[in-house]
Amino acid sequence: MSCKTLPFLLIGLLGIIWFSPSKQGRVTRYLRIFDPATVAEKKDLGLQTVTNTTIDDASTGKRFIVSTPLSTDGSKSGPTTFLLGIFSTPWEAHRRKRIRDTMLNPEFLGEDYSQKLCSLPDYLKHQTSDKNNCQIVYTFVLGGNGKEKTVWSSHSSSRPATVDSLQEAPSDPSLMVLAKNLGSETDITYLNVRENVNEGKSISWFDYASLATKFDYIGKSDTDSFINIRNLVAIVDNRLPTGNKSVNIYAGKQQVVERGQDETWSMQGGFYFLSRNLATCIAREEVRNTEKVVNFNLGEDIITGQLVDNCPEPLERLKCGGEALYKHGLKTEISWMKHFQDTKDGALSMENFCTEKVPP
């Protein structure tokens, strides 16, 4: 053997060792791709950096990607997580099916994104598993207690925040049929309030989701809002710090709201989200009952904005609107499917997206 061929043989042996499958079905890491933005650049923006690790599962032959965000000081941390509550009613089974078949469809999202998405029951069932890579967790949110007049549910009360299934009202026999059909839908969360739009359902959701779960961010959307899940993953990976940041975050498509003599910012109700600490804050009784009176006769999104203003902690409002992330008002099958077809062409540009702050 000549000296010239020895280096090539050594390289070949190293390649065989590196790419050989692991024993007993363990996972072998073989490629690491770093986000192109440097740690220093993202520290200036107050953003995270992300390490995407592509790994093989020798037991199944499947390849998947795990994103490991870095904190703003460059140290390792767990992945940022996002809980999306899609607000629906018992009568909207057709819309929920349409959302599952399109917006949440794994074939549409592709393998890299679909394995980062799961329903809340599936996430809770497998949250301790090493292969649970879910970062975007969704659930349809319904008012589940038709027997009660209560429209506000809080962890501070003795009543549980959720119920296991739709509790039909005795005076509404149509709900009895719906309750039986809803049993086959396993991705629904039933709040322990009667179904409503602007009378406390949203705050009950943020209260439950922030205290009963540990997600970094909690969102609210409607069944006529198409969320671009691929771009939401990009935002969660690259734009949002983990939920233990000292400053609360309130994000969405902004709208100006008059509040007495003043004007304030609220996020439009088609889709907006809060950091977990802020979601906990807006449900506190002392925040609802302050000198800044909250007008509960307004839309739920404006009510949320008023409660956000009442929270004493430092606040950052981020502009995260536009069709790159979501489109609201798709009430018909034709309009929804047209937007779905347009979105299938690929994720829209995300440059400088969800970084601009709304001035205080």
C-alpha atoms as a printed R data frame, in Angstrom:
    type eleno elety resid chain resno       x      y      z
1   ATOM     1    CA   MET     A     1   0.000  0.000  0.000
2   ATOM     2    CA   SER     A     2   1.460  3.352 -0.994
3   ATOM     3    CA   CYS     A     3   1.556  6.371  1.293
4   ATOM     4    CA   LYS     A     4  -0.541  8.298 -1.241
5   ATOM     5    CA   THR     A     5  -3.567  5.977 -0.888
6   ATOM     6    CA   LEU     A     6  -3.510  5.801  2.915
7   ATOM     7    CA   PRO     A     7  -5.270  9.153  3.546
8   ATOM     8    CA   PHE     A     8  -8.120  8.188  1.212
9   ATOM     9    CA   LEU     A     9  -8.596  4.848  2.979
10  ATOM    10    CA   LEU     A    10  -8.719  6.609  6.361
11  ATOM    11    CA   ILE     A    11 -11.332  9.070  5.088
12  ATOM    12    CA   GLY     A    12 -13.411  6.173  3.751
13  ATOM    13    CA   LEU     A    13 -13.269  4.331  7.069
14  ATOM    14    CA   LEU     A    14 -14.328  7.464  8.945
15  ATOM    15    CA   GLY     A    15 -17.252  7.899  6.537
16  ATOM    16    CA   ILE     A    16 -18.425  4.326  7.151
17  ATOM    17    CA   ILE     A    17 -18.258  4.782 10.912
18  ATOM    18    CA   TRP     A    18 -20.044  8.174 10.757
19  ATOM    19    CA   PHE     A    19 -22.937  7.058  8.547
20  ATOM    20    CA   SER     A    20 -23.369  3.541  9.922
21  ATOM    21    CA   PRO     A    21 -26.787  2.936 11.529
22  ATOM    22    CA   SER     A    22 -26.900  2.827 15.304
23  ATOM    23    CA   LYS     A    23 -27.665 -0.350 17.194
24  ATOM    24    CA   GLN     A    24 -31.024 -1.225 18.729
25  ATOM    25    CA   GLY     A    25 -32.890  1.439 16.806
26  ATOM    26    CA   ARG     A    26 -31.187  4.403 18.428
27  ATOM    27    CA   VAL     A    27 -31.049  7.724 16.552
28  ATOM    28    CA   THR     A    28 -27.833  8.726 14.788
29  ATOM    29    CA   ARG     A    29 -27.132 12.420 14.184
30  ATOM    30    CA   TYR     A    30 -25.387 12.957 10.903
31  ATOM    31    CA   LEU     A    31 -25.883 16.536  9.751
32  ATOM    32    CA   ARG     A    32 -26.201 19.896 11.471
33  ATOM    33    CA   ILE     A    33 -27.259 23.035  9.624
34  ATOM    34    CA   PHE     A    34 -26.863 26.393 11.321
35  ATOM    35    CA   ASP     A    35 -29.164 29.328 10.742
36  ATOM    36    CA   PRO     A    36 -27.422 31.815  8.418
37  ATOM    37    CA   ALA     A    37 -27.874 34.770 10.771
38  ATOM    38    CA   THR     A    38 -25.138 35.043 13.345
39  ATOM    39    CA   VAL     A    39 -25.702 35.061 17.075
40  ATOM    40    CA   ALA     A    40 -24.497 38.661 17.268
41  ATOM    41    CA   GLU     A    41 -26.920 39.850 14.552
42  ATOM    42    CA   LYS     A    42 -29.875 38.186 16.247
43  ATOM    43    CA   LYS     A    43 -28.893 39.494 19.676
44  ATOM    44    CA   ASP     A    44 -29.261 43.006 18.263
45  ATOM    45    CA   LEU     A    45 -32.831 42.168 17.210
46  ATOM    46    CA   GLY     A    46 -33.640 40.390 20.469
47  ATOM    47    CA   LEU     A    47 -34.232 37.162 18.512
48  ATOM    48    CA   GLN     A    48 -33.186 33.561 18.894
49  ATOM    49    CA   THR     A    49 -30.760 31.600 16.812
50  ATOM    50    CA   VAL     A    50 -31.679 28.072 15.805
51  ATOM    51    CA   THR     A    51 -29.724 24.900 15.201
52  ATOM    52    CA   ASN     A    52 -31.548 22.568 12.822
53  ATOM    53    CA   THR     A    53 -30.340 19.002 13.280
54  ATOM    54    CA   THR     A    54 -31.270 16.435 10.639
55  ATOM    55    CA   ILE     A    55 -31.318 12.925 12.093
56  ATOM    56    CA   ASP     A    56 -32.044  9.387 10.942
57  ATOM    57    CA   ASP     A    57 -34.088  6.815 12.805
58  ATOM    58    CA   ALA     A    58 -32.394  3.525 12.034
59  ATOM    59    CA   SER     A    59 -35.394  1.502 13.189
60  ATOM    60    CA   THR     A    60 -37.748  3.045 10.601
61  ATOM    61    CA   GLY     A    61 -35.394  4.453  7.998
62  ATOM    62    CA   LYS     A    62 -37.105  7.847  8.326
63  ATOM    63    CA   ARG     A    63 -35.266 11.161  8.312
64  ATOM    64    CA   PHE     A    64 -36.484 14.161 10.239
65  ATOM    65    CA   ILE     A    65 -35.341 17.561 11.493
66  ATOM    66    CA   VAL     A    66 -35.212 18.745 15.080
67  ATOM    67    CA   SER     A    67 -34.840 22.496 15.672
68  ATOM    68    CA   THR     A    68 -32.966 23.467 18.821
69  ATOM    69    CA   PRO     A    69 -33.221 27.209 19.459
70  ATOM    70    CA   LEU     A    70 -30.388 29.072 21.098
71  ATOM    71    CA   SER     A    71 -31.149 31.789 23.601
72  ATOM    72    CA   THR     A    72 -30.107 35.351 22.808
73  ATOM    73    CA   ASP     A    73 -26.815 34.876 24.642
74  ATOM    74    CA   GLY     A    74 -25.984 31.913 22.400
75  ATOM    75    CA   SER     A    75 -26.550 29.185 24.982
76  ATOM    76    CA   LYS     A    76 -28.723 26.149 24.343
77  ATOM    77    CA   SER     A    77 -32.376 26.120 25.377
78  ATOM    78    CA   GLY     A    78 -35.452 24.061 24.614
79  ATOM    79    CA   PRO     A    79 -37.479 24.715 21.457
80  ATOM    80    CA   THR     A    80 -40.004 27.539 21.584
81  ATOM    81    CA   THR     A    81 -43.563 26.189 21.654
82  ATOM    82    CA   PHE     A    82 -46.833 27.683 20.434
83  ATOM    83    CA   LEU     A    83 -50.394 26.672 21.303
84  ATOM    84    CA   LEU     A    84 -52.997 27.689 18.707
85  ATOM    85    CA   GLY     A    85 -56.637 27.788 19.762
86  ATOM    86    CA   ILE     A    86 -58.926 27.748 16.716
87  ATOM    87    CA   PHE     A    87 -62.240 29.138 17.923
88  ATOM    88    CA   SER     A    88 -65.253 27.249 16.648
89  ATOM    89    CA   THR     A    89 -68.848 26.427 17.595
90  ATOM    90    CA   PRO     A    90 -70.723 23.109 17.803
91  ATOM    91    CA   TRP     A    91 -72.395 23.910 14.481
92  ATOM    92    CA   GLU     A    92 -69.155 24.277 12.467
93  ATOM    93    CA   ALA     A    93 -68.149 20.652 11.864
94  ATOM    94    CA   HIS     A    94 -67.804 21.371  8.119
95  ATOM    95    CA   ARG     A    95 -65.319 24.188  8.767
96  ATOM    96    CA   ARG     A    96 -63.255 22.107 11.165
97  ATOM    97    CA   LYS     A    97 -63.062 19.315  8.590
98  ATOM    98    CA   ARG     A    98 -62.016 21.801  5.923
99  ATOM    99    CA   ILE     A    99 -59.229 23.115  8.141
100 ATOM   100    CA   ARG     A   100 -57.954 19.605  8.879
101 ATOM   101    CA   ASP     A   101 -58.044 18.691  5.179
102 ATOM   102    CA   THR     A   102 -56.119 21.779  4.059
103 ATOM   103    CA   MET     A   103 -54.358 24.058  6.529
104 ATOM   104    CA   LEU     A   104 -53.395 21.221  8.902
105 ATOM   105    CA   ASN     A   105 -52.975 18.493  6.274
106 ATOM   106    CA   PRO     A   106 -49.564 16.743  6.619
107 ATOM   107    CA   GLU     A   107 -49.373 16.110  2.851
108 ATOM   108    CA   PHE     A   108 -49.757 19.838  2.206
109 ATOM   109    CA   LEU     A   109 -47.265 20.868  4.890
110 ATOM   110    CA   GLY     A   110 -44.577 18.373  3.943
111 ATOM   111    CA   GLU     A   111 -42.627 16.088  6.247
112 ATOM   112    CA   ASP     A   112 -40.345 18.711  7.807
113 ATOM   113    CA   TYR     A   113 -43.258 20.872  8.936
114 ATOM   114    CA   SER     A   114 -45.955 18.294  9.612
115 ATOM   115    CA   GLN     A   115 -43.917 16.599 12.325
116 ATOM   116    CA   LYS     A   116 -43.669 19.924 14.139
117 ATOM   117    CA   LEU     A   117 -47.476 20.140 14.258
118 ATOM   118    CA   CYS     A   118 -49.856 18.085 16.377
119 ATOM   119    CA   SER     A   119 -53.147 18.358 18.219
120 ATOM   120    CA   LEU     A   120 -53.235 19.243 21.912
121 ATOM   121    CA   PRO     A   121 -54.479 15.781 23.036
122 ATOM   122    CA   ASP     A   122 -51.712 14.064 21.038
123 ATOM   123    CA   TYR     A   123 -49.112 16.441 22.449
124 ATOM   124    CA   LEU     A   124 -50.220 15.854 26.038
125 ATOM   125    CA   LYS     A   125 -50.236 12.105 25.456
126 ATOM   126    CA   HIS     A   126 -46.685 12.015 24.069
127 ATOM   127    CA   GLN     A   127 -45.084 15.088 25.648
128 ATOM   128    CA   THR     A   128 -42.502 13.015 27.512
129 ATOM   129    CA   SER     A   129 -41.474 11.082 24.388
130 ATOM   130    CA   ASP     A   130 -38.034 11.674 22.874
131 ATOM   131    CA   LYS     A   131 -39.646 11.774 19.436
132 ATOM   132    CA   ASN     A   132 -42.225 14.435 20.271
133 ATOM   133    CA   ASN     A   133 -40.959 17.297 18.104
134 ATOM   134    CA   CYS     A   134 -44.185 19.306 18.153
135 ATOM   135    CA   GLN     A   135 -43.697 23.044 18.403
136 ATOM   136    CA   ILE     A   136 -47.028 24.169 16.950
137 ATOM   137    CA   VAL     A   137 -49.868 22.529 18.868
138 ATOM   138    CA   TYR     A   138 -53.452 23.205 17.876
139 ATOM   139    CA   THR     A   139 -56.907 22.580 19.277
140 ATOM   140    CA   PHE     A   140 -60.396 23.661 18.302
141 ATOM   141    CA   VAL     A   141 -61.937 25.646 21.164
142 ATOM   142    CA   LEU     A   142 -65.655 25.396 21.938
143 ATOM   143    CA   GLY     A   143 -67.826 26.671 24.744
144 ATOM   144    CA   GLY     A   144 -68.745 23.335 26.269
145 ATOM   145    CA   ASN     A   145 -71.264 24.037 29.006
146 ATOM   146    CA   GLY     A   146 -74.629 24.922 27.539
147 ATOM   147    CA   LYS     A   147 -76.309 24.254 30.875
148 ATOM   148    CA   GLU     A   148 -74.727 27.287 32.489
149 ATOM   149    CA   LYS     A   149 -75.272 31.009 32.069
150 ATOM   150    CA   THR     A   150 -71.623 31.516 32.948
151 ATOM   151    CA   VAL     A   151 -69.553 33.036 30.148
152 ATOM   152    CA   TRP     A   152 -66.360 33.482 32.142
153 ATOM   153    CA   SER     A   153 -64.301 30.672 33.594
154 ATOM   154    CA   SER     A   154 -61.203 31.201 35.697
155 ATOM   155    CA   HIS     A   155 -58.708 28.985 37.514
156 ATOM   156    CA   SER     A   156 -59.235 31.193 40.541
157 ATOM   157    CA   SER     A   157 -62.726 29.778 40.978
158 ATOM   158    CA   SER     A   158 -63.729 26.346 42.211
159 ATOM   159    CA   ARG     A   159 -65.149 25.409 38.808
160 ATOM   160    CA   PRO     A   160 -62.864 23.442 36.460
161 ATOM   161    CA   ALA     A   161 -61.739 25.422 33.405
162 ATOM   162    CA   THR     A   162 -62.762 22.701 30.932
163 ATOM   163    CA   VAL     A   163 -65.278 19.867 30.554
164 ATOM   164    CA   ASP     A   164 -64.750 16.527 28.828
165 ATOM   165    CA   SER     A   165 -67.513 16.926 26.241
166 ATOM   166    CA   LEU     A   166 -70.318 19.199 25.164
167 ATOM   167    CA   GLN     A   167 -72.808 19.604 28.006
168 ATOM   168    CA   GLU     A   168 -76.030 20.233 26.118
169 ATOM   169    CA   ALA     A   169 -78.675 22.619 27.396
170 ATOM   170    CA   PRO     A   170 -82.006 20.920 28.241
171 ATOM   171    CA   SER     A   171 -83.857 23.653 26.316
172 ATOM   172    CA   ASP     A   172 -81.854 23.057 23.129
173 ATOM   173    CA   PRO     A   173 -82.482 19.518 21.798
174 ATOM   174    CA   SER     A   174 -80.412 20.244 18.660
175 ATOM   175    CA   LEU     A   175 -77.301 20.227 20.835
176 ATOM   176    CA   MET     A   176 -78.010 16.658 21.918
177 ATOM   177    CA   VAL     A   177 -77.457 15.449 18.348
178 ATOM   178    CA   LEU     A   178 -74.377 17.639 17.937
179 ATOM   179    CA   ALA     A   179 -72.916 16.333 21.187
180 ATOM   180    CA   LYS     A   180 -73.025 12.767 19.867
181 ATOM   181    CA   ASN     A   181 -71.368 13.733 16.579
182 ATOM   182    CA   LEU     A   182 -68.640 15.756 18.314
183 ATOM   183    CA   GLY     A   183 -67.493 12.633 20.122
184 ATOM   184    CA   SER     A   184 -65.608 11.512 17.005
185 ATOM   185    CA   GLU     A   185 -63.559 14.729 16.898
186 ATOM   186    CA   THR     A   186 -60.585 14.187 19.165
187 ATOM   187    CA   ASP     A   187 -58.876 17.588 18.715
188 ATOM   188    CA   ILE     A   188 -61.428 19.761 20.547
189 ATOM   189    CA   THR     A   189 -61.063 21.559 23.887
190 ATOM   190    CA   TYR     A   190 -64.363 22.303 25.652
191 ATOM   191    CA   LEU     A   191 -64.196 25.329 27.925
192 ATOM   192    CA   ASN     A   192 -66.480 25.251 30.927
193 ATOM   193    CA   VAL     A   193 -68.512 28.209 29.625
194 ATOM   194    CA   ARG     A   194 -71.499 28.507 27.347
195 ATOM   195    CA   GLU     A   195 -70.708 29.232 23.713
196 ATOM   196    CA   ASN     A   196 -70.205 32.963 23.064
197 ATOM   197    CA   VAL     A   197 -68.132 35.360 20.986
198 ATOM   198    CA   ASN     A   198 -67.528 38.533 22.961
199 ATOM   199    CA   GLU     A   199 -68.589 37.595 26.488
200 ATOM   200    CA   GLY     A   200 -65.531 35.950 27.965
201 ATOM   201    CA   LYS     A   201 -64.701 32.901 25.831
202 ATOM   202    CA   SER     A   202 -61.349 34.328 24.688
203 ATOM   203    CA   ILE     A   203 -60.195 35.292 28.165
204 ATOM   204    CA   SER     A   204 -61.322 31.909 29.505
205 ATOM   205    CA   TRP     A   205 -59.177 30.291 26.801
206 ATOM   206    CA   PHE     A   206 -56.059 32.319 27.642
207 ATOM   207    CA   ASP     A   207 -56.597 31.688 31.342
208 ATOM   208    CA   TYR     A   208 -56.883 27.915 30.856
209 ATOM   209    CA   ALA     A   209 -54.072 27.629 28.302
210 ATOM   210    CA   SER     A   210 -51.576 29.695 30.298
211 ATOM   211    CA   LEU     A   211 -52.145 27.942 33.626
212 ATOM   212    CA   ALA     A   212 -52.895 24.359 32.577
213 ATOM   213    CA   THR     A   213 -50.109 24.130 29.976
214 ATOM   214    CA   LYS     A   214 -46.512 25.337 29.645
215 ATOM   215    CA   PHE     A   215 -46.439 26.679 26.086
216 ATOM   216    CA   ASP     A   216 -44.323 29.778 25.483
217 ATOM   217    CA   TYR     A   217 -46.976 31.455 23.323
218 ATOM   218    CA   ILE     A   218 -50.736 31.087 23.108
219 ATOM   219    CA   GLY     A   219 -52.718 32.139 20.055
220 ATOM   220    CA   LYS     A   220 -56.337 32.595 19.105
221 ATOM   221    CA   SER     A   221 -57.768 32.332 15.595
222 ATOM   222    CA   ASP     A   222 -61.125 31.815 13.880
223 ATOM   223    CA   THR     A   223 -62.398 29.105 11.538
224 ATOM   224    CA   ASP     A   224 -62.428 31.611  8.658
225 ATOM   225    CA   SER     A   225 -58.715 32.381  9.130
226 ATOM   226    CA   PHE     A   226 -56.189 30.390  7.093
227 ATOM   227    CA   ILE     A   227 -52.917 30.251  9.063
228 ATOM   228    CA   ASN     A   228 -49.774 29.592  7.042
229 ATOM   229    CA   ILE     A   229 -48.355 26.906  9.340
230 ATOM   230    CA   ARG     A   230 -45.006 26.798  7.538
231 ATOM   231    CA   ASN     A   231 -44.460 30.505  8.122
232 ATOM   232    CA   LEU     A   232 -45.728 30.227 11.694
233 ATOM   233    CA   VAL     A   233 -43.031 27.609 12.306
234 ATOM   234    CA   ALA     A   234 -40.465 30.032 10.850
235 ATOM   235    CA   ILE     A   235 -41.657 32.780 13.199
236 ATOM   236    CA   VAL     A   236 -41.567 30.514 16.242
237 ATOM   237    CA   ASP     A   237 -38.100 29.252 15.327
238 ATOM   238    CA   ASN     A   238 -36.504 32.534 14.320
239 ATOM   239    CA   ARG     A   239 -38.485 35.471 15.673
240 ATOM   240    CA   LEU     A   240 -39.753 34.650 19.145
241 ATOM   241    CA   PRO     A   241 -37.722 34.312 22.334
242 ATOM   242    CA   THR     A   242 -38.664 31.628 24.808
243 ATOM   243    CA   GLY     A   243 -41.515 32.419 27.153
244 ATOM   244    CA   ASN     A   244 -39.339 33.208 30.173
245 ATOM   245    CA   LYS     A   245 -38.411 36.595 28.699
246 ATOM   246    CA   SER     A   246 -39.090 39.396 31.191
247 ATOM   247    CA   VAL     A   247 -40.998 41.501 28.628
248 ATOM   248    CA   ASN     A   248 -44.488 40.346 27.653
249 ATOM   249    CA   ILE     A   249 -45.270 39.987 23.935
250 ATOM   250    CA   TYR     A   250 -48.573 40.792 22.212
251 ATOM   251    CA   ALA     A   251 -48.566 40.159 18.456
252 ATOM   252    CA   GLY     A   252 -50.879 40.238 15.468
253 ATOM   253    CA   LYS     A   253 -52.331 42.636 12.912
254 ATOM   254    CA   GLN     A   254 -52.742 45.932 14.699
255 ATOM   255    CA   GLN     A   255 -55.814 48.160 14.802
256 ATOM   256    CA   VAL     A   256 -56.316 51.519 16.527
257 ATOM   257    CA   VAL     A   257 -59.008 51.570 19.200
258 ATOM   258    CA   GLU     A   258 -60.419 54.636 20.966
259 ATOM   259    CA   ARG     A   259 -60.492 54.343 24.737
260 ATOM   260    CA   GLY     A   260 -62.105 57.386 26.274
261 ATOM   261    CA   GLN     A   261 -59.878 60.347 25.478
262 ATOM   262    CA   ASP     A   262 -57.021 58.089 24.427
263 ATOM   263    CA   GLU     A   263 -56.195 55.766 21.571
264 ATOM   264    CA   THR     A   264 -54.684 52.349 22.081
265 ATOM   265    CA   TRP     A   265 -53.549 49.442 19.929
266 ATOM   266    CA   SER     A   266 -55.396 46.163 19.703
267 ATOM   267    CA   MET     A   267 -54.713 43.133 17.523
268 ATOM   268    CA   GLN     A   268 -57.426 42.015 15.106
269 ATOM   269    CA   GLY     A   269 -59.320 38.937 16.216
270 ATOM   270    CA   GLY     A   270 -58.730 36.779 13.129
271 ATOM   271    CA   PHE     A   271 -55.374 35.751 14.608
272 ATOM   272    CA   TYR     A   272 -53.269 37.099 17.435
273 ATOM   273    CA   PHE     A   273 -51.078 35.649 20.170
274 ATOM   274    CA   LEU     A   274 -49.670 36.404 23.611
275 ATOM   275    CA   SER     A   275 -46.669 35.216 25.555
276 ATOM   276    CA   ARG     A   276 -47.697 32.882 28.358
277 ATOM   277    CA   ASN     A   277 -47.031 35.334 31.193
278 ATOM   278    CA   LEU     A   278 -49.174 37.941 29.462
279 ATOM   279    CA   ALA     A   279 -51.970 35.412 28.898
280 ATOM   280    CA   THR     A   280 -51.908 34.670 32.615
281 ATOM   281    CA   CYS     A   281 -51.981 38.373 33.455
282 ATOM   282    CA   ILE     A   282 -55.076 39.332 31.443
283 ATOM   283    CA   ALA     A   283 -57.203 36.791 33.306
284 ATOM   284    CA   ARG     A   284 -56.296 38.110 36.756
285 ATOM   285    CA   GLU     A   285 -59.175 39.703 38.632
286 ATOM   286    CA   GLU     A   286 -57.151 42.791 39.588
287 ATOM   287    CA   VAL     A   287 -56.377 43.388 35.894
288 ATOM   288    CA   ARG     A   288 -60.053 43.159 34.939
289 ATOM   289    CA   ASN     A   289 -61.044 45.538 37.735
290 ATOM   290    CA   THR     A   290 -58.720 48.545 37.641
291 ATOM   291    CA   GLU     A   291 -59.131 52.291 37.176
292 ATOM   292    CA   LYS     A   292 -58.849 51.637 33.433
293 ATOM   293    CA   VAL     A   293 -62.370 50.378 32.952
294 ATOM   294    CA   VAL     A   294 -62.712 47.494 30.463
295 ATOM   295    CA   ASN     A   295 -65.728 47.805 28.175
296 ATOM   296    CA   PHE     A   296 -67.007 44.248 27.827
297 ATOM   297    CA   ASN     A   297 -69.611 45.349 25.280
298 ATOM   298    CA   LEU     A   298 -66.940 45.538 22.568
299 ATOM   299    CA   GLY     A   299 -65.433 42.816 20.360
300 ATOM   300    CA   GLU     A   300 -63.359 40.110 22.008
301 ATOM   301    CA   ASP     A   301 -60.161 41.314 20.323
302 ATOM   302    CA   ILE     A   302 -60.660 44.858 21.646
303 ATOM   303    CA   ILE     A   303 -61.431 43.493 25.114
304 ATOM   304    CA   THR     A   304 -58.167 41.513 25.009
305 ATOM   305    CA   GLY     A   305 -56.279 44.650 23.967
306 ATOM   306    CA   GLN     A   306 -57.756 46.622 26.876
307 ATOM   307    CA   LEU     A   307 -56.796 43.903 29.342
308 ATOM   308    CA   VAL     A   308 -53.279 43.813 27.896
309 ATOM   309    CA   ASP     A   309 -53.009 47.553 28.549
310 ATOM   310    CA   ASN     A   310 -53.970 46.964 32.176
311 ATOM   311    CA   CYS     A   311 -51.097 44.547 32.789
312 ATOM   312    CA   PRO     A   312 -48.322 46.340 34.692
313 ATOM   313    CA   GLU     A   313 -45.356 44.413 33.268
314 ATOM   314    CA   PRO     A   314 -43.249 45.772 30.354
315 ATOM   315    CA   LEU     A   315 -44.883 45.053 27.003
316 ATOM   316    CA   GLU     A   316 -43.779 44.683 23.397
317 ATOM   317    CA   ARG     A   317 -46.329 44.735 20.579
318 ATOM   318    CA   LEU     A   318 -45.188 43.044 17.375
319 ATOM   319    CA   LYS     A   319 -46.716 43.517 13.929
320 ATOM   320    CA   CYS     A   320 -47.348 40.016 12.630
321 ATOM   321    CA   GLY     A   321 -50.200 40.558 10.180
322 ATOM   322    CA   GLY     A   322 -50.501 40.113  6.453
323 ATOM   323    CA   GLU     A   323 -51.100 37.158  4.152
324 ATOM   324    CA   ALA     A   324 -47.577 35.867  4.708
325 ATOM   325    CA   LEU     A   325 -48.924 34.581  8.000
326 ATOM   326    CA   TYR     A   326 -52.718 34.436  7.749
327 ATOM   327    CA   LYS     A   327 -55.760 35.548  5.804
328 ATOM   328    CA   HIS     A   328 -59.017 36.272  7.580
329 ATOM   329    CA   GLY     A   329 -62.582 36.380  6.286
330 ATOM   330    CA   LEU     A   330 -62.540 33.197  4.172
331 ATOM   331    CA   LYS     A   331 -66.114 32.280  5.010
332 ATOM   332    CA   THR     A   332 -67.049 30.394  1.830
333 ATOM   333    CA   GLU     A   333 -65.721 27.135  0.430
334 ATOM   334    CA   ILE     A   334 -64.700 28.900 -2.785
335 ATOM   335    CA   SER     A   335 -62.681 31.663 -1.096
336 ATOM   336    CA   TRP     A   336 -61.011 29.217  1.302
337 ATOM   337    CA   MET     A   337 -59.983 26.754 -1.400
338 ATOM   338    CA   LYS     A   338 -58.717 29.520 -3.671
339 ATOM   339    CA   HIS     A   339 -56.412 30.789 -0.934
340 ATOM   340    CA   PHE     A   340 -55.353 27.235 -0.129
341 ATOM   341    CA   GLN     A   341 -54.394 26.683 -3.766
342 ATOM   342    CA   ASP     A   342 -52.414 29.927 -3.805
343 ATOM   343    CA   THR     A   343 -50.607 28.945 -0.609
344 ATOM   344    CA   LYS     A   344 -49.636 25.521 -2.002
345 ATOM   345    CA   ASP     A   345 -47.243 27.287 -4.362
346 ATOM   346    CA   GLY     A   346 -44.918 27.880 -1.423
347 ATOM   347    CA   ALA     A   347 -44.402 29.921  1.720
348 ATOM   348    CA   LEU     A   348 -44.506 33.670  1.179
349 ATOM   349    CA   SER     A   349 -41.531 35.919  1.879
350 ATOM   350    CA   MET     A   350 -40.750 36.265  5.583
351 ATOM   351    CA   GLU     A   351 -38.031 38.912  5.381
352 ATOM   352    CA   ASN     A   352 -38.266 41.418  8.255
353 ATOM   353    CA   PHE     A   353 -41.500 39.748  9.313
354 ATOM   354    CA   CYS     A   354 -42.735 39.868 12.902
355 ATOM   355    CA   THR     A   355 -39.820 42.076 14.004
356 ATOM   356    CA   GLU     A   356 -41.364 45.554 13.747
357 ATOM   357    CA   LYS     A   357 -42.633 46.845 17.057
358 ATOM   358    CA   VAL     A   358 -45.775 48.919 17.499
359 ATOM   359    CA   PRO     A   359 -44.830 52.181 19.251
360 ATOM   360    CA   PRO     A   360 -46.188 52.522 22.803
